[in-house]
Amino acid sequence: VIPKVQQAIPMIMGANIGTSVTNTIVAMGQAGNRADFKRAFAGATVHDMFNILAVLILLPLETASHYLFHLTEAIVESMSLNSENSDQEFLKIITDPFVSLFVHLNKSALVDIAKGNASDDIKLLDQHCGIKVEGNCSDLIGINCTDTKYRKCDYLFFDTDLSEAAVGAILLFISLVLLISTLCVMVKLLQSVLGGRMARAVKRTANADLPGRWKLLTPYLAMLIGAAITILVQSSSVFTSTLTPLVGLDLLSLERMFPLTLGSNVGTTVTGLLAALASK
C-alpha cells in the first residue's frame, strides 16, 4: 500500500541514516594506513553524526506535533504544481541503457502493487517491452514486426527459468559488488593521483578561505558548492564518499568537510523534488 505522507517522513529520516553507511565503507578502503584510516573514518562520521543528530531532534518533534507534515502540506497547497513535461533524466541517460541489458521492469505492475490492486499472478519482469501483439506478429496485416515498438524484450533475465525472487537476489548481489568495487577503485585512484605537487595544490585550494572580511562567508560558499554538485550527481552519498578519502589523505580538513556535507544534504532533497514532479 502506498504510504501516506505522515508515514513517509520517518521512513525518509531512516533512509538518511542508512545512506551514510556508504561513507564508512569508503573509509574502510584506507584501513591499510592507520593515520589515513583515522582521518577518513572521522570524515565519514561527520555525515553519520549529522544525520543521526538531526533525526534525534526532529523525529520526536514530528511525532508530537506533525509540524513537518503540516508545513509541507501548506507549501504544496500554496504552489501550482504541474507534472507535465517534468521528467528529469540527468544520470538516467547514462544508466538506463546499462540497466536495460539486465532487467526491464513492468512499471504498471509496480503501480498496482503500491495501490494494493495486484493480482496473485502479477509479473514484475516485463514480458513485452513494446506494444503487446496477440498471436504471431508475422501473421498480422499492417504491422511491421521489425519496428522497435513491437519488439520483444531481450534483456539478460528475459524468459529465464529462475523465479523473480531469485533474479532480484542475483541483481542485488551484483549491485553490491559493483558498488563496493567502485568505491574501492575510487579510493585507490585518488591515492595514486593526488600526490606530491598535486596534493599540495588540492590541499591549498580546498581549505582556502575567502579574502579579507569575506572570510566569514567561506562556510556558506562551501555549502552552496556542496549543494550544487549534489544536485548534478543526484546523490549525497556519491559526493560525500568522494570527500571521505580526501580527508583520509589529509587534503581536506574536517572543518571544511562539515559545510560541504551540509550543502550536500540540502542538494539531495532536490532529487526527491524531481521525483515528485515526475509523478503523474
Coordinates of C-alpha atoms in Angstrom, one line a residue:
V1 CA 0.0 0.0 0.0
I2 CA 1.3 3.5 -0.8
P3 CA 2.5 5.1 2.4
K4 CA 0.8 8.4 3.5
V5 CA 3.0 11.5 3.9
Q6 CA 2.9 11.1 7.7
Q7 CA 4.3 7.6 7.4
A8 CA 6.9 8.6 4.8
I9 CA 8.5 11.2 6.9
P10 CA 10.2 8.8 9.4
M11 CA 11.0 6.5 6.6
I12 CA 12.9 9.2 4.8
M13 CA 14.7 10.1 8.1
G14 CA 15.7 6.4 8.4
A15 CA 16.9 6.4 4.8
N16 CA 19.2 9.4 5.5
I17 CA 20.8 7.4 8.3
G18 CA 21.2 4.4 6.1
T19 CA 22.8 6.3 3.2
S20 CA 25.6 7.5 5.5
V21 CA 26.9 3.9 5.7
T22 CA 28.4 4.3 2.2
N23 CA 31.0 6.8 3.7
T24 CA 32.0 4.2 6.3
I25 CA 32.6 1.6 3.5
V26 CA 34.8 4.1 1.7
A27 CA 36.7 4.8 4.8
M28 CA 37.4 1.1 5.2
G29 CA 39.3 1.3 1.9
Q30 CA 42.1 3.2 3.7
A31 CA 42.4 0.7 6.6
G32 CA 45.9 -0.2 5.4
N33 CA 47.3 3.1 6.7
R34 CA 46.4 3.7 10.3
A35 CA 46.7 7.5 10.1
D36 CA 44.8 7.8 6.9
F37 CA 42.1 5.5 8.2
K38 CA 41.7 7.5 11.3
R39 CA 41.2 10.7 9.4
A40 CA 38.9 9.0 6.8
F41 CA 36.7 7.5 9.5
A42 CA 36.4 10.8 11.2
G43 CA 35.4 12.4 7.9
A44 CA 32.8 9.6 7.4
T45 CA 31.5 10.2 10.9
V46 CA 30.7 13.9 10.1
H47 CA 27.9 12.7 7.7
D48 CA 26.8 10.0 10.1
M49 CA 26.5 12.1 13.2
F50 CA 24.8 15.0 11.4
N51 CA 22.0 12.7 10.1
I52 CA 21.7 10.8 13.4
L53 CA 21.5 14.0 15.5
A54 CA 19.0 15.6 13.0
V55 CA 16.7 12.5 13.4
L56 CA 17.1 12.5 17.2
I57 CA 16.0 16.1 17.3
L58 CA 13.4 16.3 14.6
L59 CA 11.7 12.9 14.8
P60 CA 10.3 13.4 18.4
L61 CA 9.1 16.9 17.4
E62 CA 7.4 15.5 14.3
T63 CA 5.8 12.6 16.3
A64 CA 4.4 15.1 18.9
S65 CA 3.2 17.9 16.6
H66 CA 3.4 16.6 12.9
Y67 CA 4.9 20.0 12.1
L68 CA 6.7 18.8 9.0
F69 CA 3.5 17.3 7.6
H70 CA 1.5 20.5 8.2
L71 CA 4.4 22.7 6.9
T72 CA 4.9 20.7 3.7
E73 CA 1.1 20.5 3.1
A74 CA 0.8 24.3 3.4
I75 CA 3.8 24.7 1.0
V76 CA 2.3 22.3 -1.6
E77 CA -1.2 23.8 -1.4
S78 CA 0.3 27.3 -2.0
M79 CA 2.0 26.2 -5.2
S80 CA 0.5 25.5 -8.6
L81 CA 2.3 22.3 -9.4
N82 CA 2.0 20.7 -12.8
S83 CA 3.7 17.3 -13.6
E84 CA 3.5 17.7 -17.3
N85 CA 6.9 17.6 -19.0
S86 CA 8.6 17.3 -15.7
D87 CA 10.5 14.0 -16.2
Q88 CA 14.1 14.7 -15.3
E89 CA 16.7 12.3 -16.9
F90 CA 20.2 13.6 -15.9
L91 CA 22.1 10.4 -15.0
K92 CA 19.3 8.1 -16.3
I93 CA 20.5 8.9 -19.8
I94 CA 23.8 7.1 -18.9
T95 CA 22.5 4.4 -16.6
D96 CA 19.2 3.2 -18.3
P97 CA 20.9 1.6 -21.3
F98 CA 23.2 -0.4 -19.0
V99 CA 20.3 -1.4 -16.7
S100 CA 18.1 -2.5 -19.6
L101 CA 20.7 -5.1 -20.5
F102 CA 20.0 -7.0 -17.3
V103 CA 16.3 -6.3 -16.5
H104 CA 13.2 -4.5 -17.6
L105 CA 10.6 -3.8 -15.0
N106 CA 6.9 -3.8 -15.6
K107 CA 6.1 -0.3 -14.2
S108 CA 2.3 -0.8 -14.3
A109 CA 2.8 -3.8 -12.1
L110 CA 4.7 -1.7 -9.6
V111 CA 1.9 0.8 -9.5
D112 CA -0.7 -1.9 -9.0
I113 CA 1.3 -3.4 -6.1
A114 CA 1.7 0.1 -4.5
K115 CA -2.0 0.7 -4.8
G116 CA -2.9 -2.8 -3.5
N117 CA -4.5 -3.8 -6.7
A118 CA -2.1 -6.5 -7.7
S119 CA -3.3 -10.0 -8.7
D120 CA -1.7 -13.2 -7.5
D121 CA -0.1 -13.9 -10.9
I122 CA 1.3 -10.4 -11.4
K123 CA 4.8 -10.3 -13.1
L124 CA 7.4 -7.7 -12.2
L125 CA 9.7 -8.5 -15.1
D126 CA 8.4 -7.1 -18.3
Q127 CA 7.5 -9.8 -20.8
H128 CA 7.0 -7.4 -23.8
C129 CA 9.0 -4.2 -24.0
G130 CA 7.0 -2.7 -26.9
I131 CA 3.3 -2.8 -27.9
K132 CA 1.8 -6.2 -27.0
V133 CA 0.7 -8.1 -30.0
E134 CA -1.7 -11.0 -29.6
G135 CA -0.8 -14.1 -31.6
N136 CA 2.0 -14.4 -34.2
C137 CA 3.1 -11.0 -35.2
S138 CA 4.1 -12.1 -38.7
D139 CA 0.5 -13.3 -39.4
L140 CA -1.0 -9.9 -38.7
I141 CA -1.7 -7.5 -41.6
G142 CA -0.5 -3.9 -41.4
I143 CA 2.1 -4.5 -38.8
N144 CA 5.9 -4.2 -39.4
C145 CA 7.3 -6.7 -36.8
T146 CA 10.8 -5.3 -37.2
D147 CA 9.6 -2.0 -35.8
T148 CA 11.1 -1.4 -32.3
K149 CA 7.7 -0.5 -30.9
Y150 CA 6.6 -4.1 -31.4
R151 CA 9.8 -5.7 -30.2
K152 CA 10.0 -8.3 -27.5
C153 CA 12.3 -8.0 -24.5
D154 CA 15.9 -9.1 -24.9
Y155 CA 17.4 -8.4 -21.5
L156 CA 19.6 -11.0 -19.7
F157 CA 17.0 -12.4 -17.5
F158 CA 14.1 -12.5 -20.0
D159 CA 12.3 -15.8 -20.3
T160 CA 14.5 -17.5 -17.7
D161 CA 13.7 -20.5 -15.6
L162 CA 14.6 -18.6 -12.4
S163 CA 11.9 -17.1 -10.2
E164 CA 11.6 -13.3 -9.9
A165 CA 12.8 -13.5 -6.3
A166 CA 15.9 -15.3 -7.5
V167 CA 16.5 -12.8 -10.2
G168 CA 16.1 -10.0 -7.7
A169 CA 18.6 -11.6 -5.3
I170 CA 21.1 -12.0 -8.1
L171 CA 20.7 -8.4 -9.2
L172 CA 21.1 -7.2 -5.6
F173 CA 24.3 -9.2 -5.2
I174 CA 25.7 -7.8 -8.5
S175 CA 24.7 -4.2 -7.4
L176 CA 26.5 -4.6 -4.0
V177 CA 29.6 -6.0 -5.7
L178 CA 29.7 -3.2 -8.2
L179 CA 29.1 -0.5 -5.5
I180 CA 31.9 -1.8 -3.2
S181 CA 34.3 -2.4 -6.1
T182 CA 33.7 1.1 -7.5
L183 CA 34.2 2.8 -4.1
C184 CA 37.4 0.9 -3.5
V185 CA 38.7 1.8 -7.0
M186 CA 37.8 5.4 -6.4
V187 CA 39.9 5.5 -3.2
K188 CA 42.9 3.8 -4.9
L189 CA 42.7 6.2 -7.8
L190 CA 42.6 9.3 -5.5
Q191 CA 45.6 7.9 -3.5
S192 CA 47.6 7.4 -6.7
V193 CA 46.7 10.6 -8.5
L194 CA 46.7 13.1 -5.6
G195 CA 50.3 13.0 -4.6
G196 CA 53.3 15.4 -4.5
R197 CA 52.7 18.8 -6.0
M198 CA 49.1 17.9 -7.0
A199 CA 48.3 17.1 -3.3
R200 CA 49.7 20.4 -2.1
A201 CA 47.7 22.3 -4.7
V202 CA 44.5 20.5 -3.9
K203 CA 45.0 21.0 -0.1
R204 CA 45.8 24.7 -0.5
T205 CA 42.7 25.2 -2.7
A206 CA 40.2 23.0 -0.9
N207 CA 40.9 24.6 2.5
A208 CA 41.4 28.2 1.4
D209 CA 39.2 31.0 2.8
L210 CA 37.7 34.0 1.1
P211 CA 40.0 37.0 1.4
G212 CA 39.6 39.8 4.0
R213 CA 36.2 40.4 5.6
W214 CA 34.6 37.9 3.3
K215 CA 36.3 35.1 5.3
L216 CA 33.2 34.5 7.4
L217 CA 31.2 33.7 4.3
T218 CA 33.5 30.8 3.3
P219 CA 31.4 28.0 5.0
Y220 CA 28.3 29.3 3.2
L221 CA 30.1 29.2 -0.1
A222 CA 31.2 25.6 0.7
M223 CA 27.6 24.8 1.4
L224 CA 26.5 26.2 -2.0
I225 CA 29.2 24.2 -3.7
G226 CA 28.2 21.0 -1.9
A227 CA 24.5 21.6 -2.8
A228 CA 25.3 22.3 -6.5
I229 CA 27.5 19.3 -7.0
T230 CA 25.0 17.0 -5.3
I231 CA 22.1 18.3 -7.5
L232 CA 24.2 17.4 -10.5
V233 CA 25.1 13.9 -9.4
Q234 CA 21.7 13.4 -7.6
S235 CA 23.3 11.6 -4.7
S236 CA 24.7 12.9 -1.4
S237 CA 26.4 9.6 -0.9
V238 CA 28.4 9.9 -4.1
F239 CA 29.6 13.4 -3.2
T240 CA 30.4 12.8 0.5
S241 CA 32.1 9.4 -0.4
T242 CA 34.4 11.4 -2.7
L243 CA 35.2 13.7 0.2
T244 CA 36.0 10.9 2.6
P245 CA 39.2 9.7 1.0
L246 CA 40.3 13.3 0.6
V247 CA 40.0 13.8 4.3
G248 CA 41.9 10.5 4.8
L249 CA 44.8 11.8 2.6
D250 CA 44.8 15.0 4.7
L251 CA 43.9 17.1 1.7
L252 CA 40.6 18.3 3.1
S253 CA 40.1 19.4 6.7
L254 CA 37.2 18.2 8.8
E255 CA 36.2 21.8 9.3
R256 CA 35.8 22.3 5.6
M257 CA 34.0 18.9 5.1
F258 CA 31.3 19.9 7.5
P259 CA 29.7 22.7 5.5
L260 CA 30.2 20.7 2.3
T261 CA 28.2 17.9 3.9
L262 CA 25.5 20.3 5.0
G263 CA 25.2 21.6 1.4
S264 CA 25.1 18.0 0.1
N265 CA 22.2 17.2 2.4
V266 CA 20.4 20.3 1.1
G267 CA 21.2 19.4 -2.5
T268 CA 20.0 15.8 -2.2
T269 CA 16.5 17.0 -1.4
V270 CA 16.2 18.3 -5.0
T271 CA 16.3 14.7 -6.2
G272 CA 13.2 14.0 -4.1
L273 CA 11.5 17.1 -5.6
L274 CA 12.3 16.0 -9.1
A275 CA 10.9 12.5 -8.4
A276 CA 7.7 14.1 -7.0
L277 CA 7.4 16.4 -10.1
A278 CA 7.8 13.5 -12.4
S279 CA 5.0 11.6 -10.7
K280 CA 1.8 11.6 -12.8

